[in-house]
């Protein structure tokens, strides 16, 4: 796939994935198109050598894997594993959200994750997520909804009323960011949000007797696009970390001819600490792996022969704020994937795993960079250390350089994701990964 068609398909993936639920559904669609079969968690499994399978949890997390060609391949080779996460910082609708003030109907929201709030103002917003509803026989159902059209806006306060807006503005997340959905006169009733969701389900040919609850978030309707004089950059919401989810699915599908066991895990809730049943601190990955081995000894041996690449975006050096970076470890956009290093284990990279990715990049002629945070700045973390701690698997933290991380619209280099995909395809084909002894 060339760069233009790759980024066009990436843009389509991002458009269809406004929430973790939608991202998981879109990954499932693509995997099934490539011959992957679902393994329901509540059923018995009988995976066979040569098989391609996927498992979802709570509609927002996914594990896809191949079994290798022979019965002993899982232990002999272990898994070539790639990890990412489906969630992004956003504004989620509260359980009792209806607010009527000064002729406007608004919805109360809760900030999810470490969102950069100022860019949410003056955007054309829509809503999407999962709705749980009851039918006429009192059976519960889950359905995805996406309003798609702009239905809300968070207006800025005019500078005439806030003369400090350009010098000292702060955002109060309780009072300042309630989206406005419509105007109301005194004769109109306050809309019921659950009924709004029921009406949307009816438009989708669903037949709810009653909407009981929901997990709904706002998102920017501006579509992904290539920007710059030479179209060097891709601008979109949710690049952190749907960029890695997309790359992971593309690489897994492209490595269909690999005889080795390969695995992609896309967890939810990374942006809020990963402590959930579908998060990296939860049991999802371990429980899936345990079902693939007759005994714990075989799983331990397989993990000894495995490597996990945790793919999550990295901070590219911002040309207007270069002093926020360590000048010797400052990644550039369109200059290749980034090895993320932290001596205090906020990233799980080791000399072994770093050497492996450098070797893979060299073989694919893809440049590679390194990120280390300044000693006087905080350092984020990823699912990498959490998964390494839970499984004891050798792990590398890797990312694509990005501007505006956690903004409603982020920016990445349009060449980097394609380069990383090529490297990961080679990773999925690599029989011998690491040396296991000190010489």
XYZ file of C-alpha atoms in Angstrom:
439
model
C 0.000 0.000 0.000
C 1.438 3.403 -0.968
C 1.460 6.403 1.375
C -1.573 8.101 -0.184
C -3.846 5.052 -0.066
C -2.554 4.120 3.408
C -3.446 7.528 4.857
C -6.791 7.557 3.046
C -7.686 4.231 4.654
C -6.370 5.465 8.023
C -8.655 8.501 7.742
C -11.607 6.208 7.068
C -10.766 4.149 10.154
C -10.604 7.274 12.312
C -13.932 8.561 10.977
C -15.645 5.275 11.834
C -14.154 5.168 15.352
C -15.496 8.079 17.427
C -15.501 5.943 20.616
C -13.689 2.811 21.861
C -16.857 0.834 21.099
C -16.871 1.962 17.496
C -13.111 1.451 17.151
C -13.460 -2.134 18.363
C -16.361 -2.767 15.992
C -14.353 -1.365 13.075
C -11.340 -3.539 13.941
C -13.638 -6.570 14.124
C -15.034 -5.743 10.687
C -11.557 -5.581 9.208
C -10.349 -8.742 10.949
C -13.377 -10.744 9.855
C -12.753 -9.551 6.319
C -9.281 -11.073 6.653
C -10.624 -14.429 7.820
C -10.449 -14.061 11.609
C -13.075 -15.967 13.614
C -14.652 -14.790 16.863
C -14.120 -16.735 20.067
C -16.921 -15.697 22.491
C -15.586 -15.493 26.032
C -18.545 -17.437 27.406
C -18.083 -20.418 25.071
C -15.689 -23.339 24.872
C -12.747 -22.723 22.576
C -11.080 -25.132 20.186
C -8.452 -23.080 18.349
C -6.364 -25.086 15.894
C -2.905 -24.590 14.355
C -3.152 -22.256 11.401
C -6.245 -20.596 12.866
C -6.878 -16.852 13.115
C -9.099 -15.674 15.970
C -10.287 -12.642 17.901
C -11.898 -12.006 21.285
C -13.656 -8.849 22.479
C -14.454 -7.726 25.992
C -17.186 -5.276 26.968
C -17.379 -4.129 23.322
C -14.385 -1.823 23.809
C -11.289 -4.036 23.979
C -9.974 -6.654 21.571
C -7.383 -9.410 21.287
C -6.639 -10.946 17.877
C -4.120 -13.718 17.350
C -2.802 -16.446 15.085
C -1.892 -19.889 16.411
C 1.184 -20.776 14.382
C 1.319 -23.714 11.990
C 2.076 -26.679 14.271
C 0.747 -27.795 17.696
C 3.976 -26.912 19.510
C 4.527 -23.503 17.920
C 2.995 -21.483 20.771
C 5.619 -22.774 23.200
C 8.491 -23.048 20.720
C 8.251 -19.519 19.389
C 6.043 -17.666 21.841
C 3.943 -14.757 20.605
C 5.036 -11.701 18.659
C 2.750 -9.295 20.524
C 1.638 -5.739 19.842
C -0.313 -3.691 22.386
C -2.307 -0.469 21.995
C -5.379 1.149 23.534
C -8.771 2.155 22.157
C -9.669 5.089 24.414
C -8.848 8.797 24.146
C -9.484 11.815 26.387
C -13.004 13.134 25.839
C -16.145 14.580 27.445
C -18.645 11.967 28.620
C -22.312 12.657 29.277
C -23.252 12.355 32.967
C -26.082 10.032 34.133
C -28.523 12.877 34.890
C -27.273 15.388 32.339
C -30.166 17.691 31.407
C -29.463 21.363 32.194
C -31.753 24.257 31.274
C -30.228 27.723 31.637
C -30.937 31.099 30.122
C -32.870 29.830 27.138
C -30.420 27.020 26.313
C -30.574 23.250 26.664
C -27.235 21.797 27.742
C -25.823 18.461 28.834
C -23.593 18.048 31.868
C -20.353 16.236 31.067
C -17.514 14.568 32.916
C -13.938 14.894 31.717
C -12.486 11.509 30.769
C -8.710 11.295 30.966
C -6.186 14.108 30.784
C -7.992 16.139 28.133
C -6.584 19.418 26.835
C -9.795 21.412 27.358
C -9.279 24.742 25.571
C -9.440 23.228 22.055
C -12.964 21.908 22.767
C -14.437 25.396 22.473
C -16.178 26.473 19.247
C -16.117 23.004 17.660
C -18.969 21.329 15.793
C -19.656 18.436 18.151
C -21.577 15.215 17.765
C -22.236 12.315 20.154
C -21.589 8.588 19.966
C -21.241 5.566 22.218
C -23.085 2.539 23.556
C -26.698 2.446 24.764
C -28.175 -0.278 26.977
C -31.918 -0.674 26.490
C -34.839 -2.891 27.400
C -37.252 -4.416 24.891
C -40.937 -5.205 25.367
C -40.036 -8.644 26.821
C -37.740 -7.063 29.447
C -34.606 -8.310 27.702
C -31.512 -6.110 27.817
C -29.603 -5.138 24.668
C -26.501 -3.116 23.817
C -26.425 -0.992 20.672
C -23.936 1.488 19.271
C -25.169 4.940 18.306
C -23.518 7.740 16.395
C -25.445 10.958 15.760
C -22.809 11.878 13.113
C -24.283 15.334 12.463
C -23.157 18.326 14.569
C -25.614 18.495 17.466
C -23.772 20.657 20.003
C -21.187 23.376 20.569
C -19.282 24.777 23.559
C -19.144 28.522 22.806
C -16.172 30.551 23.950
C -16.701 33.573 26.155
C -16.111 36.716 24.074
C -12.835 38.484 24.741
C -14.805 41.641 25.619
C -16.068 39.745 28.685
C -12.722 38.145 29.512
C -9.845 40.515 28.843
C -7.382 37.960 30.215
C -8.407 35.270 27.743
C -5.092 35.400 25.861
C -2.854 35.733 28.901
C -4.242 33.782 31.837
C -7.303 31.807 30.902
C -8.148 28.653 32.841
C -11.057 26.289 32.238
C -13.309 25.169 35.073
C -14.374 21.643 34.039
C -17.560 21.817 36.120
C -18.973 25.104 34.875
C -17.267 26.137 31.618
C -17.592 23.211 29.237
C -21.269 22.232 29.150
C -22.211 21.788 25.467
C -25.224 23.710 24.139
C -27.646 21.566 22.124
C -30.550 23.887 21.363
C -32.464 26.981 22.447
C -35.662 26.719 24.504
C -38.463 29.177 25.114
C -40.585 29.172 28.249
C -43.323 27.061 26.638
C -41.011 24.196 25.647
C -40.306 21.223 27.865
C -36.748 20.266 28.701
C -35.696 17.426 26.389
C -35.115 14.013 27.949
C -31.694 12.682 26.982
C -32.679 9.028 27.261
C -35.579 9.676 24.921
C -33.171 11.326 22.489
C -31.168 8.112 22.519
C -34.316 6.017 22.088
C -35.281 8.112 19.049
C -31.834 7.541 17.573
C -32.162 3.789 18.101
C -35.523 3.808 16.352
C -33.884 5.527 13.389
C -31.460 2.587 13.365
C -34.386 0.130 13.216
C -34.001 -0.861 16.860
C -37.133 -1.056 19.014
C -36.403 -0.005 22.593
C -39.184 -0.005 25.137
C -36.936 1.998 27.422
C -33.346 3.246 27.436
C -31.908 2.323 30.811
C -28.349 3.624 30.600
C -25.555 4.667 28.282
C -21.889 5.421 27.773
C -21.978 8.440 25.456
C -19.199 10.888 24.597
C -18.914 14.031 22.508
C -16.538 14.236 19.556
C -15.464 16.736 16.910
C -17.162 16.209 13.542
C -14.307 17.761 11.559
C -12.952 14.815 9.539
C -9.313 13.717 9.434
C -7.297 15.430 6.732
C -3.791 15.738 5.351
C -2.432 19.240 5.943
C 0.660 21.229 5.003
C 2.100 22.568 1.770
C 3.277 19.078 0.861
C 0.542 17.222 2.794
C 3.180 16.140 5.288
C 0.858 15.788 8.288
C -2.355 14.070 9.237
C -4.656 16.041 11.549
C -7.394 14.203 13.416
C -9.020 13.488 16.722
C -8.007 10.378 18.647
C -4.635 9.783 16.993
C -3.628 8.866 20.542
C -4.046 5.955 20.301
C -6.196 4.853 17.377
C -3.162 5.434 15.181
C -1.518 2.441 16.881
C -4.718 0.355 16.759
C -4.948 0.918 13.014
C -1.271 0.139 12.450
C -1.647 -3.010 14.555
C -4.590 -4.359 12.554
C -2.900 -3.494 9.249
C 0.334 -5.238 10.266
C -1.443 -8.318 11.606
C -3.496 -8.704 8.428
C -0.473 -8.038 6.199
C 1.512 -10.733 8.057
C -1.050 -13.418 7.153
C 1.691 -15.571 5.619
C 3.768 -15.638 8.815
C 3.991 -19.158 10.292
C 4.641 -17.712 13.757
C 2.089 -17.040 16.510
C 1.190 -13.327 16.455
C -1.078 -11.316 18.743
C -2.637 -7.851 18.899
C -4.169 -6.561 22.138
C -6.091 -3.278 22.209
C -7.071 -2.443 25.778
C -9.556 0.156 26.997
C -9.162 2.691 29.831
C -5.450 3.437 29.390
C -6.136 7.164 29.688
C -7.544 6.708 33.206
C -5.028 4.231 34.598
C -5.967 0.892 32.968
C -7.516 -0.496 36.169
C -10.571 -2.220 34.698
C -11.677 -5.611 33.396
C -10.808 -4.493 29.864
C -7.749 -2.415 30.804
C -4.121 -3.478 30.779
C -4.096 -3.783 34.586
C -7.035 -6.170 34.351
C -6.993 -9.906 33.553
C -8.100 -9.803 29.899
C -4.851 -10.746 28.179
C -3.792 -13.291 30.785
C -7.196 -14.983 30.733
C -7.097 -15.309 26.951
C -3.545 -16.693 26.983
C -4.361 -19.204 29.733
C -7.046 -20.734 27.537
C -4.526 -21.439 24.770
C -2.177 -23.636 26.847
C -2.857 -26.970 28.589
C -0.870 -25.939 31.643
C 0.763 -22.909 33.293
C 4.251 -24.269 32.665
C 3.749 -24.135 28.912
C 2.424 -20.584 29.091
C 5.448 -19.469 31.107
C 7.796 -21.042 28.560
C 5.906 -19.378 25.719
C 6.103 -15.969 27.377
C 9.855 -16.447 27.826
C 10.087 -16.694 24.041
C 7.725 -13.762 23.438
C 8.174 -10.018 23.005
C 5.530 -7.315 23.430
C 5.732 -4.000 21.600
C 3.565 -1.430 23.391
C 2.664 1.123 20.709
C 1.515 4.501 21.999
C 2.166 7.973 20.640
C 5.307 9.932 21.540
C 5.816 13.675 21.984
C 7.383 15.163 18.871
C 9.570 18.203 19.474
C 7.333 21.251 19.094
C 9.107 23.977 17.064
C 7.573 26.708 19.246
C 8.400 24.986 22.549
C 11.679 23.192 21.928
C 12.837 23.934 25.482
C 10.275 21.440 26.835
C 12.353 18.566 25.413
C 15.699 16.987 26.145
C 17.546 18.293 23.105
C 19.349 14.990 22.504
C 16.141 12.939 22.614
C 13.668 15.112 20.730
C 11.743 13.189 18.026
C 10.795 14.805 14.727
C 7.598 14.171 12.816
C 8.102 12.133 9.634
C 11.466 10.890 10.888
C 10.412 7.415 12.022
C 9.009 5.612 15.069
C 10.277 6.511 18.527
C 11.776 4.231 21.163
C 10.529 5.498 24.534
C 12.973 5.167 27.422
C 12.603 5.904 31.126
C 15.048 4.742 33.797
C 12.256 4.651 36.395
C 10.196 2.151 34.373
C 7.404 4.451 33.259
C 8.336 2.840 29.951
C 9.295 -0.846 29.813
C 12.026 -0.584 27.159
C 15.237 -2.516 27.837
C 18.503 -2.734 25.923
C 17.327 -6.079 24.496
C 14.004 -4.851 23.186
C 15.449 -1.555 21.995
C 18.125 -3.435 20.064
C 15.469 -5.653 18.485
C 13.445 -2.731 17.127
C 16.606 -0.997 15.877
C 17.483 -4.176 14.007
C 13.979 -4.441 12.517
C 13.989 -0.795 11.455
C 17.399 -1.196 9.841
C 16.189 -4.234 7.907
C 13.187 -2.257 6.623
C 15.250 0.899 6.031
C 12.937 2.852 8.348
C 14.607 5.537 10.500
C 14.187 5.213 14.256
C 14.360 7.824 17.038
C 14.535 7.913 20.836
C 12.513 9.864 23.401
C 13.614 10.517 26.963
C 11.799 13.146 29.022
C 13.674 16.029 30.595
C 14.693 15.270 34.168
C 12.707 18.285 35.365
C 9.525 17.305 33.492
C 7.023 14.596 34.270
C 6.904 11.428 32.208
C 3.728 9.653 31.156
C 3.336 5.905 30.937
C 1.645 3.278 28.786
C 0.222 -0.228 28.910
C 3.797 -1.493 28.434
C 4.983 -1.589 32.063
C 1.572 -2.849 33.221
C 1.582 -5.772 30.806
C 5.237 -6.553 31.464
C 4.497 -6.641 35.193
C 1.450 -8.871 34.756
C 3.014 -11.401 32.363
C 6.784 -11.132 32.779
C 7.146 -10.662 29.031
C 10.015 -8.660 27.521
C 8.549 -5.349 26.418
C 9.392 -2.361 24.279
C 7.616 0.997 24.455
C 7.385 2.491 20.989
C 5.383 5.373 19.532
C 4.797 7.675 16.613
C 5.765 11.339 17.151
C 2.759 13.616 17.623
C 1.929 17.271 18.272
C -1.002 18.353 20.441
C -1.365 15.072 22.310
C -4.678 14.897 24.201
C -6.099 17.795 22.201
C -9.415 17.383 20.412
C -7.310 17.513 17.221
C -3.815 16.052 17.131
C -1.125 16.078 14.448
C 1.195 13.309 13.248
C 3.524 12.774 10.293
C 1.822 11.074 7.364
C 4.913 8.944 6.615
C 5.450 7.519 10.103
C 2.506 5.145 10.454
C 3.223 3.422 7.156
C 6.870 2.976 8.132
C 5.910 1.479 11.483
C 3.485 -0.905 9.775
C 6.313 -2.261 7.627
C 8.507 -2.738 10.702
C 5.737 -4.581 12.560
C 5.083 -6.894 9.622
C 8.760 -7.864 9.772
C 8.443 -8.294 13.556
C 5.543 -10.704 13.034
C 7.767 -12.740 10.698
C 10.899 -12.744 12.887
C 11.664 -16.257 14.146
C 14.605 -15.497 16.452
C 13.950 -12.470 18.638
C 16.393 -12.103 21.521
C 19.384 -13.644 23.204
C 18.373 -15.135 26.563
C 21.743 -15.374 28.321
C 24.505 -12.994 29.293
C 27.721 -13.779 27.423
